[in-house]
Amino acid sequence: GTAAGQLNEPVGLAVHSDGRLFVADTWNRRIQVFNGFGQYMTSWVINGWSGDQGNRPYLAIDEDRGQLYVTDPDAARVLVYDLNGVLLGSFGQPGSVEGGLNAAQFNVIGGIAINGDGQVFIADAGAARLLRFEPWDAIAVSAPQEPDAVLEPLATEEVTEEVTAEV
């Protein structure tokens, strides 16, 4: 459904330690927030997720900085919000494997995670690589960026060709 608290293909989830559940409500193009009992609290519109290439959004919370990272896979970018839904900026831009990708370009975002230091890890499934970015507040930004703006990552990003998990 489209009413507050109703969902239309929820995909990305992130849980705050205080119990709030952030949900990527894909086709309503919004983030919805529920309390630990599943009761609707608030929501905000996402200026994205307009493509229908089969890619779905993912979420990650940086609690120390009060930020929610929201992937916009079809636009090959990551949107950064505060936990009240205020857009802080974005980073990333589309790139193709054939044309060669730099660390600021994504092919198909397949996941996002944040470690205890606030570093952001992006799984670029289309390019078979993982990228590491410094926390959002470590990137010098003079003013909030519009959602379609591109921000280069810091020079300390790390790109690995392949990561293999042992079972």
GROMACS .gro file of C-alpha atoms in nm:
model
  167
    1GLY     CA    1   0.000   0.000   0.000
    2THR     CA    2   0.090   0.366  -0.012
    3ALA     CA    3  -0.037   0.494   0.324
    4ALA     CA    4   0.198   0.567   0.612
    5GLY     CA    5   0.321   0.238   0.755
    6GLN     CA    6   0.223   0.041   0.445
    7LEU     CA    7   0.493  -0.098   0.219
    8ASN     CA    8   0.541  -0.167  -0.151
    9GLU     CA    9   0.833  -0.406  -0.196
   10PRO     CA   10   1.039  -0.340   0.114
   11VAL     CA   11   1.398  -0.446   0.052
   12GLY     CA   12   1.676  -0.272   0.245
   13LEU     CA   13   1.664  -0.286   0.624
   14ALA     CA   14   1.878  -0.128   0.894
   15VAL     CA   15   1.823  -0.156   1.269
   16HIS     CA   16   1.939   0.111   1.514
   17SER     CA   17   2.051   0.000   1.860
   18ASP     CA   18   1.755   0.192   2.009
   19GLY     CA   19   1.521  -0.045   1.824
   20ARG     CA   20   1.419   0.175   1.531
   21LEU     CA   21   1.388  -0.013   1.205
   22PHE     CA   22   1.464   0.179   0.885
   23VAL     CA   23   1.303   0.026   0.576
   24ALA     CA   24   1.368   0.100   0.209
   25ASP     CA   25   1.008   0.107   0.080
   26THR     CA   26   1.117   0.064  -0.281
   27TRP     CA   27   0.817   0.144  -0.502
   28ASN     CA   28   0.679   0.410  -0.269
   29ARG     CA   29   1.027   0.566  -0.304
   30ARG     CA   30   1.066   0.643   0.063
   31ILE     CA   31   1.236   0.541   0.384
   32GLN     CA   32   0.994   0.439   0.656
   33VAL     CA   33   1.090   0.418   1.021
   34PHE     CA   34   0.921   0.186   1.270
   35ASN     CA   35   0.979   0.150   1.642
   36GLY     CA   36   1.088  -0.174   1.807
   37PHE     CA   37   0.724  -0.284   1.832
   38GLY     CA   38   0.668  -0.242   1.457
   39GLN     CA   39   0.467   0.079   1.493
   40TYR     CA   40   0.509   0.341   1.221
   41MET     CA   41   0.703   0.649   1.336
   42THR     CA   42   0.792   0.860   1.031
   43SER     CA   43   0.903   0.849   0.668
   44TRP     CA   44   1.077   1.059   0.406
   45VAL     CA   45   1.084   1.064   0.029
   46ILE     CA   46   1.387   0.939  -0.162
   47ASN     CA   47   1.473   1.129  -0.479
   48GLY     CA   48   1.580   0.814  -0.657
   49TRP     CA   49   1.494   0.449  -0.718
   50SER     CA   50   1.323   0.551  -1.040
   51GLY     CA   51   1.482   0.288  -1.262
   52ASP     CA   52   1.344  -0.060  -1.286
   53GLN     CA   53   1.653  -0.253  -1.384
   54GLY     CA   54   1.592  -0.511  -1.112
   55ASN     CA   55   1.836  -0.354  -0.865
   56ARG     CA   56   1.711  -0.286  -0.516
   57PRO     CA   57   1.820  -0.035  -0.250
   58TYR     CA   58   2.024  -0.125   0.057
   59LEU     CA   59   2.066   0.063   0.385
   60ALA     CA   60   2.337   0.099   0.649
   61ILE     CA   61   2.343   0.306   0.968
   62ASP     CA   62   2.640   0.489   1.113
   63GLU     CA   63   2.508   0.540   1.466
   64ASP     CA   64   2.811   0.734   1.591
   65ARG     CA   65   2.756   1.003   1.328
   66GLY     CA   66   2.374   0.976   1.316
   67GLN     CA   67   2.368   0.894   0.944
   68LEU     CA   68   2.179   0.658   0.718
   69TYR     CA   69   2.344   0.550   0.393
   70VAL     CA   70   2.092   0.464   0.121
   71THR     CA   71   2.198   0.304  -0.205
   72ASP     CA   72   2.041   0.408  -0.534
   73PRO     CA   73   2.171   0.121  -0.748
   74ASP     CA   74   2.020   0.220  -1.083
   75ALA     CA   75   2.173   0.568  -1.050
   76ALA     CA   76   2.501   0.417  -0.921
   77ARG     CA   77   2.518   0.642  -0.617
   78VAL     CA   78   2.484   0.644  -0.240
   79LEU     CA   79   2.266   0.902  -0.066
   80VAL     CA   80   2.358   1.009   0.288
   81TYR     CA   81   2.086   1.126   0.527
   82ASP     CA   82   2.078   1.217   0.892
   83LEU     CA   83   1.848   0.994   1.096
   84ASN     CA   84   1.567   1.249   1.065
   85GLY     CA   85   1.562   1.232   0.685
   86VAL     CA   86   1.767   1.543   0.602
   87LEU     CA   87   1.979   1.484   0.294
   88LEU     CA   88   2.346   1.546   0.369
   89GLY     CA   89   2.480   1.460   0.024
   90SER     CA   90   2.563   1.179  -0.213
   91PHE     CA   91   2.858   1.011  -0.377
   92GLY     CA   92   2.914   0.787  -0.676
   93GLN     CA   93   2.836   0.794  -1.043
   94PRO     CA   94   2.761   0.538  -1.313
   95GLY     CA   95   3.048   0.359  -1.477
   96SER     CA   96   3.093   0.059  -1.700
   97VAL     CA   97   3.329  -0.232  -1.663
   98GLU     CA   98   3.412  -0.207  -2.033
   99GLY     CA   99   3.510   0.159  -2.004
  100GLY     CA  100   3.712   0.107  -1.687
  101LEU     CA  101   3.594   0.218  -1.346
  102ASN     CA  102   3.758   0.452  -1.100
  103ALA     CA  103   3.684   0.440  -0.727
  104ALA     CA  104   3.410   0.704  -0.760
  105GLN     CA  105   3.215   0.498  -1.014
  106PHE     CA  106   2.985   0.203  -0.954
  107ASN     CA  107   2.854  -0.052  -1.198
  108VAL     CA  108   2.584  -0.232  -0.995
  109ILE     CA  109   2.568  -0.169  -0.621
  110GLY     CA  110   2.495  -0.501  -0.452
  111GLY     CA  111   2.532  -0.413  -0.084
  112ILE     CA  112   2.656  -0.166   0.175
  113ALA     CA  113   2.796  -0.199   0.527
  114ILE     CA  114   2.962   0.026   0.784
  115ASN     CA  115   3.230  -0.084   1.030
  116GLY     CA  116   3.291   0.042   1.383
  117ASP     CA  117   3.515   0.322   1.255
  118GLY     CA  118   3.242   0.451   1.024
  119GLN     CA  119   3.415   0.335   0.708
  120VAL     CA  120   3.167   0.255   0.433
  121PHE     CA  121   3.201  -0.064   0.229
  122ILE     CA  122   3.026  -0.093  -0.106
  123ALA     CA  123   2.987  -0.420  -0.292
  124ASP     CA  124   2.998  -0.337  -0.662
  125ALA     CA  125   2.847  -0.662  -0.787
  126GLY     CA  126   2.861  -0.561  -1.153
  127ALA     CA  127   3.236  -0.501  -1.134
  128ALA     CA  128   3.313  -0.789  -0.893
  129ARG     CA  129   3.486  -0.562  -0.641
  130LEU     CA  130   3.457  -0.416  -0.294
  131LEU     CA  131   3.527  -0.051  -0.222
  132ARG     CA  132   3.602   0.118   0.109
  133PHE     CA  133   3.528   0.486   0.174
  134GLU     CA  134   3.599   0.701   0.475
  135PRO     CA  135   3.299   0.817   0.683
  136TRP     CA  136   3.082   1.087   0.530
  137ASP     CA  137   3.194   1.353   0.778
  138ALA     CA  138   3.558   1.287   0.685
  139ILE     CA  139   3.490   1.411   0.333
  140ALA     CA  140   3.530   1.787   0.307
  141VAL     CA  141   3.196   1.929   0.197
  142SER     CA  142   3.126   2.300   0.214
  143ALA     CA  143   2.749   2.263   0.177
  144PRO     CA  144   2.497   1.982   0.145
  145GLN     CA  145   2.497   1.830  -0.202
  146GLU     CA  146   2.191   1.780  -0.418
  147PRO     CA  147   2.097   1.414  -0.470
  148ASP     CA  148   2.235   1.414  -0.824
  149ALA     CA  149   2.573   1.556  -0.722
  150VAL     CA  150   2.886   1.344  -0.736
  151LEU     CA  151   3.143   1.346  -0.461
  152GLU     CA  152   3.484   1.188  -0.505
  153PRO     CA  153   3.592   0.953  -0.225
  154LEU     CA  154   3.903   1.026  -0.025
  155ALA     CA  155   4.234   0.904  -0.159
  156THR     CA  156   4.241   0.632   0.109
  157GLU     CA  157   3.976   0.420  -0.060
  158GLU     CA  158   4.074   0.061  -0.113
  159VAL     CA  159   3.964  -0.144  -0.409
  160THR     CA  160   4.010  -0.518  -0.411
  161GLU     CA  161   3.977  -0.733  -0.719
  162GLU     CA  162   3.816  -1.025  -0.545
  163VAL     CA  163   3.722  -1.139  -0.199
  164THR     CA  164   3.681  -1.510  -0.135
  165ALA     CA  165   3.507  -1.642   0.175
  166GLU     CA  166   3.616  -1.974   0.318
  167VAL     CA  167   3.337  -2.208   0.418
   0.00000   0.00000   0.00000
